[in-house]
Coordinates of C-alpha atoms (C1' of nucleotides) in Angstrom, one line a residue:
Chain R
X1 CA -9.6 -5.2 -18.3
X2 CA -8.7 -8.7 -17.1
X3 CA -6.7 -9.2 -13.9
X4 CA -3.1 -8.4 -14.4
X5 CA -0.3 -8.6 -11.9
X6 CA 3.3 -7.5 -11.8
X7 CA 5.5 -10.6 -11.7
X8 CA 9.0 -10.1 -10.3
X9 CA 10.1 -13.1 -12.3
X10 CA 9.4 -11.4 -15.6
X11 CA 9.7 -7.8 -14.4
X12 CA 6.4 -6.9 -16.1
X13 CA 2.7 -7.1 -15.7
X14 CA 1.2 -10.4 -16.8
X15 CA -2.3 -11.8 -17.2
X16 CA -3.2 -13.6 -14.0
X17 CA -4.2 -17.2 -14.5
X18 CA -3.7 -19.7 -11.7
X19 CA -2.4 -23.2 -12.4
X20 CA -5.8 -24.7 -11.6
X21 CA -8.6 -22.5 -12.8
X22 CA -10.6 -20.9 -10.0
X23 CA -8.1 -21.9 -7.3
X24 CA -5.2 -19.9 -5.9
X25 CA -2.5 -21.2 -3.6
X26 CA -0.6 -18.3 -2.0
X27 CA 2.3 -18.3 0.4
X28 CA 3.5 -15.1 2.0
X29 CA 6.7 -14.9 3.9
X30 CA 5.9 -14.2 7.6
X31 CA 7.9 -12.5 10.3
X32 CA 10.9 -13.7 12.3
X33 CA 9.4 -13.5 15.8
X34 CA 12.0 -11.7 17.9
X35 CA 10.5 -8.2 18.1
X36 CA 7.5 -6.0 17.7
X37 CA 6.0 -5.3 14.3
X38 CA 6.2 -1.9 12.7
X39 CA 4.7 0.0 9.8
X40 CA 6.9 -1.8 7.3
X41 CA 5.4 -5.1 8.3
X42 CA 1.9 -3.6 8.3
X43 CA 2.4 -2.5 4.7
X44 CA 3.4 -5.9 3.6
X45 CA 0.6 -7.8 5.4
X46 CA -2.1 -5.3 4.6
X47 CA -1.0 -5.3 1.0
X48 CA -1.2 -9.0 0.7
X49 CA -4.4 -9.0 2.7
X50 CA -6.0 -6.7 0.1
X51 CA -4.6 -8.9 -2.7
X52 CA -6.1 -12.0 -1.1
X53 CA -9.4 -10.2 -0.5
X54 CA -9.5 -9.1 -4.1
X55 CA -8.8 -12.6 -5.4
X56 CA -11.7 -13.8 -3.3
X57 CA -14.0 -11.0 -4.5
X58 CA -13.1 -12.0 -8.0
X59 CA -14.4 -15.5 -7.3
X60 CA -11.2 -17.4 -6.7
X61 CA -10.9 -20.0 -3.9
X62 CA -7.8 -18.9 -2.1
X63 CA -5.6 -21.0 0.2
X64 CA -3.4 -18.6 2.1
X65 CA -0.3 -19.8 4.0
X66 CA 2.0 -17.6 6.1
X67 CA 4.9 -18.9 8.1
X68 CA 6.6 -17.9 11.4
X69 CA 10.3 -18.2 11.5
X70 CA 10.8 -19.2 15.1
X71 CA 14.4 -20.4 15.1
X72 CA 17.2 -18.0 14.1
X73 CA 20.2 -16.2 15.4
X74 CA 18.3 -13.1 16.4
X75 CA 15.8 -15.0 18.4
X76 CA 18.5 -16.9 20.1
X77 CA 20.4 -13.7 20.9
X78 CA 17.3 -11.9 22.2
X79 CA 16.3 -14.8 24.3
X80 CA 19.8 -15.0 25.8
X81 CA 19.6 -11.3 26.7
X82 CA 16.2 -11.7 28.2
X83 CA 17.2 -14.9 30.0
X84 CA 14.3 -16.9 28.7
X85 CA 14.2 -19.9 26.4
X86 CA 14.1 -19.0 22.6
X87 CA 10.9 -20.9 22.3
X88 CA 9.2 -18.7 24.8
X89 CA 10.4 -15.5 23.1
X90 CA 9.2 -16.7 19.8
X91 CA 5.7 -17.6 21.1
X92 CA 5.4 -14.2 22.8
X93 CA 6.1 -12.3 19.6
X94 CA 3.9 -14.7 17.5
X95 CA 1.1 -13.8 19.9
X96 CA 1.9 -10.1 19.5
X97 CA 1.8 -10.4 15.8
X98 CA -1.8 -11.7 15.9
X99 CA -2.9 -9.0 18.3
X100 CA -1.5 -6.2 16.3
X101 CA -2.7 -7.4 12.9
X102 CA -6.2 -8.2 14.2
X103 CA -6.6 -4.5 14.9
X104 CA -5.5 -3.7 11.4
X105 CA -8.3 -6.0 10.1
X106 CA -5.9 -8.3 8.4
X107 CA -7.6 -11.7 7.7
X108 CA -5.9 -14.7 9.1
X109 CA -4.1 -17.0 6.8
X110 CA -5.5 -20.5 6.7
X111 CA -2.3 -22.1 8.0
X112 CA 0.6 -20.6 10.0
X113 CA 3.3 -23.2 10.0
X114 CA 6.3 -22.8 12.3
X115 CA 9.8 -23.7 11.2
X116 CA 10.5 -25.6 14.4
X117 CA 7.5 -27.9 13.7
X118 CA 8.6 -28.8 10.2
X119 CA 12.2 -30.0 10.8
X120 CA 11.4 -33.6 9.5
X121 CA 10.3 -32.2 6.2
X122 CA 13.4 -30.0 5.9
X123 CA 15.6 -33.0 6.6
X124 CA 13.8 -34.9 3.9
X125 CA 14.2 -32.1 1.3
X126 CA 17.9 -31.6 2.2
X127 CA 18.4 -35.4 1.8
X128 CA 16.8 -35.3 -1.6
X129 CA 19.0 -32.4 -2.6
X130 CA 22.1 -34.3 -1.6
X131 CA 21.0 -37.3 -3.4
X132 CA 20.4 -35.3 -6.6
X133 CA 23.8 -33.8 -6.3
X134 CA 22.6 -30.2 -5.5
X135 CA 23.9 -30.2 -1.9
X136 CA 26.8 -31.5 0.1
X137 CA 27.5 -32.0 3.7
X138 CA 30.7 -30.5 5.2
X139 CA 31.6 -31.0 8.8
X140 CA 28.1 -31.0 10.2
X141 CA 26.8 -28.2 7.9
X142 CA 25.0 -28.8 4.6
X143 CA 25.2 -26.4 1.7
X144 CA 23.3 -25.9 -1.5
X145 CA 25.6 -25.9 -4.5
X146 CA 24.4 -22.9 -6.5
X147 CA 26.6 -24.0 -9.4
X148 CA 24.5 -27.1 -10.0
X149 CA 21.3 -25.0 -10.5
X150 CA 21.5 -23.3 -13.9
X151 CA 18.7 -20.8 -13.3
X152 CA 20.3 -19.4 -10.1
X153 CA 19.8 -15.6 -10.2
X154 CA 16.7 -15.7 -12.5
X155 CA 14.5 -13.8 -10.0
X156 CA 16.9 -11.1 -8.9
X157 CA 18.5 -11.0 -12.4
X158 CA 22.0 -11.1 -11.1
X159 CA 24.7 -12.5 -13.3
X160 CA 26.9 -14.9 -11.5
X161 CA 30.0 -12.7 -11.8
X162 CA 28.2 -9.7 -10.2
X163 CA 27.2 -11.9 -7.3
X164 CA 30.8 -12.8 -6.7
X165 CA 32.0 -9.3 -7.1
X166 CA 29.9 -8.3 -4.1
X167 CA 32.4 -9.9 -1.8
X168 CA 29.9 -9.5 1.0
X169 CA 28.8 -13.1 0.9
X170 CA 29.5 -15.0 4.0
X171 CA 32.9 -16.5 3.9
X172 CA 33.4 -20.1 5.1
X173 CA 36.1 -22.7 4.5
X174 CA 33.4 -25.3 4.3
X175 CA 31.8 -23.9 1.2
X176 CA 32.9 -25.1 -2.2
X177 CA 31.8 -21.8 -3.7
X178 CA 31.2 -18.4 -2.0
X179 CA 27.6 -18.3 -3.4
X180 CA 26.6 -21.6 -1.8
X181 CA 24.2 -21.2 1.1
X182 CA 23.5 -23.2 4.2
X183 CA 20.6 -25.7 4.3
X184 CA 21.6 -27.0 7.7
X185 CA 23.9 -25.5 10.3
X186 CA 25.9 -27.6 12.8
X187 CA 24.8 -27.0 16.4
X188 CA 26.6 -24.7 18.7
X189 CA 26.6 -25.4 22.4
X190 CA 23.6 -23.9 24.2
X191 CA 21.6 -23.3 21.1
X192 CA 18.4 -25.2 20.1
X193 CA 19.2 -28.2 17.8
X194 CA 17.7 -31.2 16.3
X195 CA 19.2 -34.6 15.4
X196 CA 19.8 -35.2 11.7
X197 CA 21.8 -37.5 9.4
X198 CA 24.6 -34.8 9.5
X199 CA 24.6 -34.6 13.3
X200 CA 22.9 -32.2 15.7
X201 CA 22.0 -28.9 14.1
X202 CA 19.3 -26.5 13.0
X203 CA 18.0 -25.5 9.6
X204 CA 19.2 -22.6 7.5
X205 CA 16.8 -19.8 6.9
X206 CA 15.6 -20.5 3.4
X207 CA 14.8 -24.1 3.5
X208 CA 11.7 -23.7 5.8
X209 CA 9.8 -21.8 3.2
X210 CA 10.5 -24.3 0.4
X211 CA 9.4 -27.1 2.7
X212 CA 6.3 -25.5 4.3
X213 CA 5.0 -24.0 1.0
X214 CA 5.3 -27.4 -0.6
X215 CA 3.6 -29.2 2.2
X216 CA 0.7 -26.7 2.7
X217 CA 0.3 -25.3 -0.8
X218 CA 1.9 -27.7 -3.3
X219 CA 4.9 -28.0 -5.5
X220 CA 4.0 -25.0 -7.6
X221 CA 2.6 -21.9 -5.8
X222 CA 0.3 -19.6 -7.8
X223 CA 1.4 -16.6 -5.7
X224 CA 4.4 -16.1 -3.5
X225 CA 4.7 -12.8 -1.7
X226 CA 6.9 -10.8 0.6
X227 CA 8.8 -7.5 0.9
X228 CA 11.2 -6.5 -1.8
X229 CA 14.1 -7.2 0.5
X230 CA 13.4 -10.9 0.3
X231 CA 14.0 -11.0 -3.5
X232 CA 17.6 -11.7 -2.9
X233 CA 18.8 -13.9 -1.4
X234 CA 15.8 -15.4 0.3
X235 CA 13.4 -16.0 -2.6
X236 CA 16.3 -16.7 -5.0
X237 CA 17.4 -19.5 -2.7
X238 CA 13.9 -20.8 -2.3
X239 CA 13.6 -21.2 -6.0
X240 CA 16.9 -23.1 -6.2
X241 CA 16.0 -25.4 -3.4
X242 CA 12.4 -26.2 -4.5
X243 CA 13.1 -26.5 -8.2
X244 CA 16.2 -28.6 -7.7
X245 CA 14.2 -30.9 -5.4
X246 CA 11.0 -31.2 -7.4
X247 CA 12.0 -30.5 -10.9
X248 CA 8.9 -28.4 -11.2
X249 CA 8.4 -24.6 -11.4
X250 CA 8.3 -23.3 -7.8
X251 CA 6.2 -20.2 -8.3
X252 CA 4.0 -18.8 -11.1
X253 CA 3.7 -15.2 -9.8
X254 CA 6.2 -13.6 -7.4
X255 CA 4.7 -10.4 -5.9
X256 CA 6.8 -8.0 -3.8
X257 CA 5.6 -5.0 -1.9
X258 CA 7.6 -1.7 -1.7
X259 CA 9.3 -0.4 1.4
X260 CA 8.4 2.0 4.0
X261 CA 11.2 4.5 4.5
X262 CA 11.6 7.0 7.3
X263 CA 14.1 10.0 7.3
X264 CA 15.4 8.7 3.9
X265 CA 16.2 5.3 5.2
X266 CA 14.4 2.0 5.1
X267 CA 12.4 1.3 8.2
X268 CA 13.8 -1.9 9.7
X269 CA 14.1 -3.7 12.9
X270 CA 17.8 -3.8 12.7
X271 CA 18.1 -0.1 12.1
X272 CA 15.7 0.6 15.0
X273 CA 14.2 3.6 13.2
X274 CA 10.6 2.7 13.8
X275 CA 7.7 3.1 16.1
X276 CA 5.9 -0.2 16.8
X277 CA 2.4 -0.6 15.5
X278 CA 1.2 -0.5 19.1
X279 CA 2.8 2.9 19.6
X280 CA 1.2 4.1 16.4
X281 CA -2.2 2.9 17.5
X282 CA -1.9 5.3 20.5
X283 CA -1.7 8.2 18.1
X284 CA -4.1 7.2 15.4
X285 CA -6.8 4.6 14.9
X286 CA -5.6 1.4 13.2
X287 CA -8.0 1.9 10.3
X288 CA -6.4 5.2 9.5
X289 CA -3.1 3.3 9.1
X290 CA -4.8 0.8 6.9
X291 CA -6.3 3.7 4.8
X292 CA -2.8 5.2 4.6
X293 CA -1.3 2.0 3.3
X294 CA -4.0 1.4 0.7
X295 CA -3.9 5.0 -0.5
X296 CA -0.7 4.2 -2.3
X297 CA 0.0 1.5 -4.8
X298 CA 1.6 -1.5 -3.0
X299 CA 4.8 -1.5 -5.0
X300 CA 5.8 2.2 -4.7
X301 CA 8.1 3.4 -1.9
X302 CA 6.2 4.8 1.0
X303 CA 7.8 7.6 3.0
X304 CA 6.4 7.7 6.5
X305 CA 5.8 11.1 8.0
X306 CA 3.4 12.4 10.8
X307 CA 1.6 14.5 8.2
X308 CA 0.6 11.5 6.3
X309 CA -1.2 10.2 9.3
X310 CA -3.2 13.5 9.4
X311 CA -3.9 13.4 5.7
X312 CA -5.1 9.8 5.9
X313 CA -7.3 10.5 8.9
X314 CA -8.9 13.5 7.0
X315 CA -9.4 11.4 3.9
X316 CA -11.0 8.5 5.8
X317 CA -13.3 10.9 7.6
X318 CA -14.4 12.3 4.3
X319 CA -15.0 8.8 3.0
X320 CA -17.2 8.0 5.9
X321 CA -19.0 11.3 5.7
X322 CA -19.9 10.5 2.1
X323 CA -21.1 7.0 3.0
X324 CA -23.2 8.4 5.7
X325 CA -24.7 10.9 3.3
X326 CA -25.5 8.0 1.0
X327 CA -27.4 6.2 3.7
X328 CA -29.2 9.3 4.7
X329 CA -30.5 10.1 1.2
X330 CA -32.9 7.2 1.5
X331 CA -34.7 8.9 4.4
X332 CA -35.9 11.9 2.3
X333 CA -39.3 12.0 0.6
X334 CA -39.0 11.9 -3.2
X335 CA -39.6 15.0 -5.2
X336 CA -40.4 15.4 -8.9
X337 CA -37.1 17.2 -9.6
X338 CA -35.0 15.7 -12.3
X339 CA -31.3 15.0 -12.1
X340 CA -28.8 15.4 -14.9
X341 CA -27.6 12.3 -16.8
X342 CA -24.0 13.1 -15.8
X343 CA -25.0 13.1 -12.2
X344 CA -26.8 9.8 -12.4
X345 CA -24.0 8.2 -14.3
X346 CA -21.5 9.2 -11.5
X347 CA -23.5 7.2 -9.0
X348 CA -24.7 4.4 -11.2
X349 CA -23.3 1.1 -9.8
X350 CA -22.3 -0.3 -13.2
X351 CA -20.2 2.7 -13.9
X352 CA -18.5 3.0 -10.5
X353 CA -18.0 -0.8 -10.2
X354 CA -16.4 -1.2 -13.6
X355 CA -14.0 1.7 -13.0
X356 CA -13.1 0.3 -9.6
X357 CA -12.6 -3.2 -10.9
X358 CA -10.5 -1.9 -13.8
X359 CA -8.2 -0.2 -11.3
X360 CA -7.9 -3.2 -9.1
X361 CA -7.4 -5.5 -12.0
X362 CA -4.4 -3.4 -12.9
X363 CA -2.0 -4.9 -10.4
X364 CA -4.2 -4.0 -7.4
X365 CA -4.1 -0.3 -8.0
X366 CA -5.9 0.6 -4.7
X367 CA -4.9 4.3 -5.0
X368 CA -6.8 4.7 -8.3
X369 CA -9.6 2.5 -7.0
X370 CA -10.1 4.8 -4.0
X371 CA -10.1 7.8 -6.4
X372 CA -13.0 6.2 -8.2
X373 CA -14.9 5.9 -5.0
X374 CA -14.2 9.4 -3.9
X375 CA -15.5 10.6 -7.2
X376 CA -18.8 8.9 -6.7
X377 CA -19.1 10.1 -3.2
X378 CA -18.6 13.7 -4.2
X379 CA -21.8 13.3 -6.3
X380 CA -23.5 11.7 -3.4
X381 CA -22.6 14.6 -1.2
X382 CA -23.9 17.0 -3.8
X383 CA -27.2 15.2 -3.9
X384 CA -27.3 15.0 -0.2
X385 CA -26.6 18.7 0.2
X386 CA -29.5 19.6 -2.2
X387 CA -31.8 17.1 -0.5
X388 CA -30.9 18.5 2.9
X389 CA -31.8 22.0 1.9
X390 CA -35.0 21.2 0.0
X391 CA -36.1 18.4 2.3
X392 CA -36.6 16.1 -0.7
X393 CA -34.6 13.7 -2.8
X394 CA -34.9 14.0 -6.6
X395 CA -36.9 11.4 -8.5
X396 CA -35.1 8.2 -9.4
X397 CA -32.1 8.8 -7.3
X398 CA -32.7 6.3 -4.5
X399 CA -33.4 3.5 -7.0
X400 CA -29.9 4.2 -8.5
X401 CA -28.3 4.6 -5.1
X402 CA -29.6 1.4 -3.6
X403 CA -27.4 -1.0 -5.5
X404 CA -24.4 1.4 -5.2
X405 CA -24.8 1.5 -1.4
X406 CA -25.0 -2.2 -1.1
X407 CA -22.0 -2.8 -3.3
X408 CA -20.0 0.0 -1.8
X409 CA -20.3 -1.6 1.6
X410 CA -18.9 -4.7 0.1
X411 CA -16.1 -3.0 -1.7
X412 CA -14.9 -1.1 1.3
X413 CA -15.4 -3.9 3.9
X414 CA -14.5 -7.0 1.9
X415 CA -11.9 -5.7 -0.5
X416 CA -10.1 -2.8 1.1
X417 CA -10.8 -4.0 4.6
X418 CA -12.1 -0.7 5.8
X419 CA -15.4 -0.2 7.4
X420 CA -17.6 2.5 5.8
X421 CA -19.0 3.3 9.2
X422 CA -17.0 4.9 12.1
X423 CA -16.3 2.8 15.1
X424 CA -19.2 2.0 17.3
X425 CA -19.1 3.8 20.7
X426 CA -19.7 2.6 24.2
X427 CA -23.2 3.3 25.4
X428 CA -21.9 5.4 28.2
X429 CA -20.1 7.6 25.8
X430 CA -23.0 7.9 23.5
X431 CA -25.4 9.0 26.2
X432 CA -22.9 11.6 27.4
X433 CA -22.5 12.9 23.9
X434 CA -26.3 13.1 23.5
X435 CA -26.6 14.9 26.8
X436 CA -24.1 17.5 25.6
X437 CA -25.8 17.9 22.3
X438 CA -29.2 18.5 24.0
X439 CA -27.6 21.0 26.4
X440 CA -26.1 22.9 23.5
X441 CA -29.4 23.0 21.6
X442 CA -31.1 24.4 24.6
X443 CA -28.5 27.1 25.0
X444 CA -28.7 28.0 21.4
X445 CA -32.5 28.3 21.5
X446 CA -32.0 30.7 24.4
X447 CA -29.4 32.5 22.4
X448 CA -26.8 31.7 25.0
X449 CA -24.2 31.3 22.3
X450 CA -21.1 31.4 24.6
X451 CA -22.6 28.5 26.6
X452 CA -23.3 26.6 23.4
X453 CA -19.7 27.2 22.2
X454 CA -18.3 26.0 25.5
X455 CA -20.2 22.7 25.0
X456 CA -18.8 22.5 21.5
X457 CA -15.3 22.9 22.8
X458 CA -16.0 20.2 25.4
X459 CA -17.1 17.8 22.7
X460 CA -14.0 18.7 20.7
X461 CA -11.8 17.8 23.7
X462 CA -13.5 14.5 23.8
X463 CA -12.6 13.9 20.2
X464 CA -15.9 14.8 18.6
X465 CA -16.5 17.4 15.9
X466 CA -19.9 19.0 16.0
X467 CA -22.0 19.4 12.9
X468 CA -25.3 21.3 12.6
X469 CA -27.5 19.9 9.9
X470 CA -31.1 20.9 8.9
X471 CA -32.1 17.6 10.6
X472 CA -30.4 18.5 13.8
X473 CA -27.0 18.5 15.4
X474 CA -24.5 15.6 15.2
X475 CA -21.3 14.7 16.8
X476 CA -18.7 12.9 14.6
X477 CA -15.8 11.1 16.1
X478 CA -12.5 12.5 14.7
X479 CA -10.0 10.5 16.7
Chain T
rG1 C1' 31.2 -2.0 -8.7
rG2 C1' 26.5 -5.2 -10.2
rC3 C1' 21.1 -5.3 -10.1
rG4 C1' 16.4 -2.9 -9.3
rG5 C1' 13.1 1.3 -8.3
rC6 C1' 11.8 6.4 -7.9
rG7 C1' 11.6 11.9 -9.3
rU8 C1' 4.0 14.5 -11.5
rA9 C1' 0.9 21.1 -8.1
rC10 C1' 2.4 23.7 -1.3
rC11 C1' 2.1 18.2 0.7
rC12 C1' 0.5 13.1 -0.7
rA13 C1' -0.7 10.3 -5.0
rA14 C1' -2.9 7.9 -9.8
rG15 C1' -1.9 8.1 -14.9
rC16 C1' 3.0 4.6 -18.3
rG17 C1' 2.0 6.4 -26.5
rG18 C1' -3.7 9.7 -28.5
rC19 C1' -10.0 9.7 -23.9
rC20 C1' -4.3 14.1 -20.3
rC21 C1' -4.1 21.7 -22.2
rA22 C1' -2.6 15.4 -16.1
rA23 C1' -7.6 11.4 -11.5
rG24 C1' -8.3 11.5 -6.4
rG25 C1' -7.0 13.1 -1.2
rG26 C1' -4.8 16.8 2.2
rA27 C1' -3.6 21.9 3.1
rG28 C1' -4.7 27.1 1.4
rC29 C1' -7.8 31.1 -0.6
rG30 C1' -12.8 33.1 -2.2
rG31 C1' -18.1 32.0 -2.1
rU32 C1' -23.0 29.3 -0.5
rC33 C1' -25.0 27.5 4.1
rU34 C1' -24.6 28.7 9.7
rG35 C1' -25.8 32.8 15.7
rC36 C1' -20.5 31.8 14.8
rA37 C1' -18.4 27.4 13.4
rA38 C1' -18.1 22.5 11.5
rA39 C1' -19.5 19.3 7.6
rA40 C1' -21.1 19.5 2.6
rC41 C1' -21.2 22.0 -2.0
rC42 C1' -19.3 25.7 -5.8
rG43 C1' -15.0 28.3 -7.6
rC44 C1' -9.5 29.2 -7.7
rG45 C1' -5.0 26.2 -7.8
rA46 C1' 0.6 22.0 -12.4
rC47 C1' 0.1 26.0 -20.0
rU48 C1' 3.0 21.2 -17.2
rC49 C1' 5.0 15.9 -15.5
rA50 C1' 13.7 16.5 -12.4
rC51 C1' 16.8 18.3 -16.7
rC52 C1' 18.8 17.8 -21.9
rG53 C1' 18.5 15.6 -26.5
rG54 C1' 16.0 12.0 -29.8
rU55 C1' 11.9 8.6 -32.0
rU56 C1' 6.7 9.5 -33.5
rC57 C1' 1.4 12.5 -37.1
rA58 C1' 1.2 12.3 -31.5
rA59 C1' 5.2 11.6 -25.2
rA60 C1' 4.3 12.7 -18.3
rU61 C1' 4.2 8.0 -20.9
rC62 C1' 9.2 5.1 -25.7
rC63 C1' 14.9 5.6 -26.5
rG64 C1' 19.8 7.9 -25.1
rG65 C1' 22.4 11.0 -21.7
rU66 C1' 22.7 14.1 -17.1
rC67 C1' 21.4 15.2 -12.0
rG68 C1' 19.1 13.9 -7.4
rC69 C1' 16.9 10.2 -4.0
rC70 C1' 16.0 5.1 -2.3
rG71 C1' 16.4 -0.2 -2.0
rC72 C1' 19.0 -5.0 -2.7
rC73 C1' 23.9 -7.4 -3.2
rU74 C1' 24.8 -9.3 5.0
rC75 C1' 19.8 -10.4 9.0
rC76 C1' 15.5 -7.8 7.2
rA77 C1' 8.3 -7.3 5.3

RNA sequence: GGCGGCGUACCCAAGCGGCCCAAGGGAGCGGUCUGCAAAACCGCGACUCACCGGUUCAAAUCCGGUCGCCGCCUCCA
């Protein structure tokens, strides 16, 4: 199956073919830096991280750009409350963004443009739009005239009448039409502003993405991503601005991720119904969150509950257990026992890989792809269990497992962004754990089972689960 | 009111016309292993895909209707 993506523009899955063969320019809308990030942001950026990683795995050269909106009402208000300059507040949360997403193993974009550093480009694009009759200045503001752009509404599929019927559009005497939106806002006293042909002011929200995507990616983006809430008005307005200014198609494929909801409501900064990622990291390892996110398809709604964290942690542990068993199988001497053809097929690289890629090619279906991997690992576990009991691995198995192991490491690490191995431990902790394990073995040999069990409880309190194997005891980190 | 999405086992979640009398994960139960556990493995677990009609040789998948939930239409990933 060739790579297919769900394009919001058409409302269906389409064959993916970038404008220039082999190269992909992608622009993902970034955060407005006025507060901490939460699981909703994590879902968005992890999803697009996986998409980017899969593009790269598939052999495309990807140029990934993600902006920071660092001038906006909320930043100004928060900064006012905190008594610090808006610029400082914005930089603080920008830094926090990087810290929090680094731990989620999200790859950095190639460029992170900031709105405040691209004002000149915005003024140029606004000027062009005025010259072309798509925008007009009104008392220090500049508005885009949606009536002059015939395709307005093509992304969100809203007929003009219904947009008007909403009556929730911002009212302003300066607008010629209620649907027109601000490209440039006249400065208010005490707020950041820049000089422009229309007087001191600051840019509207949408213009930054049109300008920065054009500058850092090009007139036509192969992929433009963001949360579903950006479809209207943000992306609709970007299309209007960019296509009216360049006369070229703005985006070939619009991809939007689904929401995280909590208690039946969308998780959002403005509703305040969220835990920050930092707070979640205190409860559960970041890679568990990442596993939770990729366990569902990126477009379906994701309801957040505490139980899902537990389920994801258990699933990830099973995953890693399976991978460990895969590695251990190479240590066994080979026997003459034969293995059934079905068994061999379940662990044959060609078979696993093609199923995995088919799933990913179907609009990045990570949920199904993970199912494929679990299926293969169950067979690995079965072989491992048999080998563990008999002390030997069946003939021919390691030859088949070697390419699977090497590819699986790649698939997990490079595509899903999840390490197949558990986190490395500090040497101090490792030696303490080994000490406890040795103490327990000694107690067991002497049949002092209550002492042995006490040590097991101690390990459990440290977050380790004890496993006795024919090859000796092990402690597996569970938290 | 307009636009969009969702409803699959106890929970989560794939499947979107025949390979499905429906993947995979979690939880549970029974068994193997174990000093006991844990991990792993084996077995059990939806005769059915919100409900009602229809199209088709064939529907969880398409069409119409009903119910329920969510999102967007205002800042929002």
